[in-house]
Coordinates of C-alpha atoms in Angstrom, one line a residue:
X122 CA 17.3 -21.6 41.5
X123 CA 20.7 -20.3 42.9
X124 CA 21.9 -17.0 41.5
X125 CA 25.1 -18.3 39.9
X126 CA 23.1 -21.0 38.0
X127 CA 20.6 -18.3 36.8
X128 CA 23.5 -16.1 35.6
X129 CA 25.1 -19.0 33.7
X130 CA 21.7 -20.0 32.2
X131 CA 21.1 -16.4 31.1
X132 CA 24.6 -16.1 29.6
X133 CA 24.1 -19.4 27.7
X134 CA 20.7 -18.3 26.4
X135 CA 22.1 -15.0 25.3
X136 CA 25.0 -16.6 23.4
X137 CA 22.6 -19.1 21.8
X138 CA 20.4 -16.2 20.6
X139 CA 23.4 -14.3 19.2
X140 CA 24.6 -17.4 17.3
X141 CA 21.2 -18.1 15.9
X142 CA 20.6 -14.5 14.7
X143 CA 24.1 -13.6 13.6
X144 CA 23.7 -15.0 10.1
X145 CA 20.5 -13.1 9.6
X146 CA 22.1 -9.9 10.8
X147 CA 25.1 -10.4 8.5
X148 CA 22.8 -11.0 5.5
X149 CA 21.0 -7.8 6.3
X150 CA 24.2 -5.9 5.8
X151 CA 24.5 -6.9 2.2
X152 CA 23.5 -4.0 -0.1
X153 CA 21.5 -5.0 -3.2
X154 CA 22.4 -2.9 -6.2
X155 CA 20.1 -3.3 -9.2
X156 CA 21.4 -2.9 -12.7
X157 CA 19.7 -2.7 -16.1
X158 CA 21.7 -4.2 -19.0
X159 CA 18.8 -4.2 -21.5
X160 CA 20.4 -1.4 -23.5
X161 CA 23.8 -3.1 -23.6
X162 CA 23.0 -4.7 -27.0
X163 CA 25.5 -7.5 -27.9
X164 CA 27.1 -7.0 -24.4
X165 CA 24.1 -8.1 -22.3
X166 CA 25.4 -11.5 -21.5
X167 CA 28.9 -10.2 -20.8
X168 CA 27.5 -7.6 -18.4
X169 CA 25.6 -10.3 -16.6
X170 CA 28.9 -12.3 -16.4
X171 CA 30.7 -9.3 -15.0
X172 CA 28.0 -8.9 -12.3
X173 CA 28.4 -12.5 -11.3
X174 CA 32.2 -12.1 -11.1
X175 CA 31.6 -9.2 -8.6
X176 CA 29.0 -11.3 -6.7
X177 CA 31.4 -14.1 -6.3
X178 CA 34.2 -11.8 -5.2
X179 CA 32.7 -9.5 -2.6
X180 CA 30.4 -10.0 0.4
X181 CA 28.9 -6.6 1.2
X182 CA 27.1 -6.0 -2.1
X183 CA 25.0 -8.1 -4.5
X184 CA 24.4 -7.0 -8.1
X185 CA 21.0 -8.1 -9.4
X186 CA 19.2 -7.4 -12.6
X187 CA 16.1 -5.3 -11.9
X188 CA 14.2 -2.1 -12.0
X189 CA 14.2 0.5 -10.9
X190 CA 17.9 0.2 -11.6
X191 CA 20.7 1.8 -9.6
X192 CA 22.9 1.8 -12.7
X193 CA 22.2 1.4 -16.4
X194 CA 24.6 -0.2 -18.9
X195 CA 24.6 1.0 -22.6
X196 CA 26.5 -0.1 -25.7
X197 CA 27.8 2.5 -28.0
X198 CA 30.6 3.1 -30.5
X199 CA 32.8 5.2 -28.2
X200 CA 35.4 4.2 -25.7
X201 CA 34.3 2.4 -22.5
X202 CA 33.4 4.7 -19.6
X203 CA 31.5 5.1 -16.4
X204 CA 29.8 7.9 -14.7
X205 CA 29.3 6.9 -11.0
X206 CA 27.0 9.4 -9.3
X207 CA 27.2 7.8 -5.8
X208 CA 28.2 4.4 -4.5
X209 CA 26.3 1.8 -6.5
X210 CA 24.7 4.3 -8.8
X211 CA 25.5 5.7 -12.2
X212 CA 25.8 4.9 -15.9
X213 CA 28.2 2.5 -17.7
X214 CA 28.9 2.5 -21.5
X215 CA 30.6 -0.5 -23.0
X216 CA 32.2 1.2 -26.0
X217 CA 32.8 -0.8 -29.1
X218 CA 35.9 1.2 -29.9
X219 CA 37.9 -0.8 -27.3
X220 CA 36.4 -4.2 -28.3
X221 CA 37.3 -3.5 -32.0
X222 CA 40.9 -2.9 -30.9
X223 CA 40.9 -6.3 -29.2
X224 CA 40.2 -5.5 -25.6
X225 CA 38.2 -8.1 -23.7
X226 CA 34.5 -7.2 -23.4
X227 CA 34.2 -9.1 -20.1
X228 CA 37.2 -7.3 -18.6
X229 CA 35.8 -4.0 -19.8
X230 CA 32.4 -4.7 -18.2
X231 CA 33.9 -5.9 -14.9
X232 CA 36.2 -2.9 -14.9
X233 CA 33.5 -0.3 -15.6
X234 CA 31.2 -1.8 -13.0
X235 CA 34.2 -1.5 -10.6
X236 CA 33.8 2.3 -10.9
X237 CA 30.1 2.0 -9.9
X238 CA 31.3 0.0 -6.9
X239 CA 33.7 2.9 -5.9
X240 CA 37.0 1.9 -7.5
X241 CA 39.1 4.5 -9.4
X242 CA 41.3 3.8 -12.4
X243 CA 44.8 2.7 -11.4
X244 CA 47.0 2.6 -14.4
X245 CA 49.5 0.0 -13.0
X246 CA 49.8 -1.7 -16.4
X247 CA 49.4 -5.1 -14.6
X248 CA 46.9 -7.6 -16.0
X249 CA 46.3 -8.8 -12.5
X250 CA 44.8 -5.4 -11.5
X251 CA 41.3 -5.1 -13.0
X252 CA 41.3 -1.4 -12.4
X253 CA 44.5 -1.0 -14.5
X254 CA 42.1 -1.0 -17.4
X255 CA 43.7 -0.3 -20.8
X256 CA 47.1 0.3 -19.3
X257 CA 47.4 -3.5 -19.3
X258 CA 48.2 -5.1 -22.6
X259 CA 45.4 -5.7 -25.1
X260 CA 46.0 -9.4 -24.7
X261 CA 44.9 -9.2 -21.0
X262 CA 41.6 -11.0 -20.5
X263 CA 41.7 -11.1 -16.7
X264 CA 38.2 -10.0 -15.6
X265 CA 38.7 -10.8 -11.9
X266 CA 39.3 -8.1 -9.3
X267 CA 42.5 -8.5 -7.3
X268 CA 42.4 -9.2 -3.5
X269 CA 43.0 -5.6 -2.8
X270 CA 40.2 -4.5 -5.2
X271 CA 37.8 -6.9 -3.6
X272 CA 38.6 -5.7 -0.1
X273 CA 38.2 -2.1 -1.2
X274 CA 34.7 -2.7 -2.6
X275 CA 33.8 -4.5 0.7
X276 CA 35.1 -1.6 2.7
X277 CA 33.2 0.9 0.5
X278 CA 29.9 -0.9 1.2
X279 CA 30.8 -1.2 4.9
X280 CA 30.9 2.5 5.2
X281 CA 34.4 3.6 4.1
X282 CA 34.8 6.6 1.8
X283 CA 35.2 5.3 -1.8
X284 CA 38.3 6.5 -3.7
X285 CA 36.4 7.0 -7.0
X286 CA 35.3 10.6 -7.9
X287 CA 31.5 10.7 -8.2
X288 CA 29.8 12.8 -10.9
X289 CA 32.9 12.6 -13.0
X290 CA 33.1 10.6 -16.3
X291 CA 35.8 7.9 -16.0
X292 CA 37.1 7.2 -19.5
X293 CA 39.8 4.5 -19.5
X294 CA 42.2 5.8 -22.1

């Protein structure tokens, strides 16, 4: 076989191999983060919905129920808060104080999980910004991260330095 033909064949086989294995390699880059919502009382289904919102919004991380959990979600009578200890790890409290005041439990859950995913509070007051938290009006029920927030989470799980402060309690007041 002539050398140029061998070279072309090798190149073709190499490209074919890359195309076939690329989806498997991309899937391997997704980080699975396990959460335990069993202590979230009346908010269990809302926490599961919030996890699904994140799963449909980002590509570099997947939230799944399971143990051992990377983060645990509790319900209590205080204000909602999160204690991220590292990217994808920590504790979330869905505080009833905010839901009694009329804040959306789904927005709260998605927002607090955002801290676990590396997002800080940003008090923009805009309902379109999930991480604006309680600075948005009580009537705001938007539980979807903005395009910028989605991109930031994907960057965090691709190796960027998260903007959230770890080992610090984030209380959205």
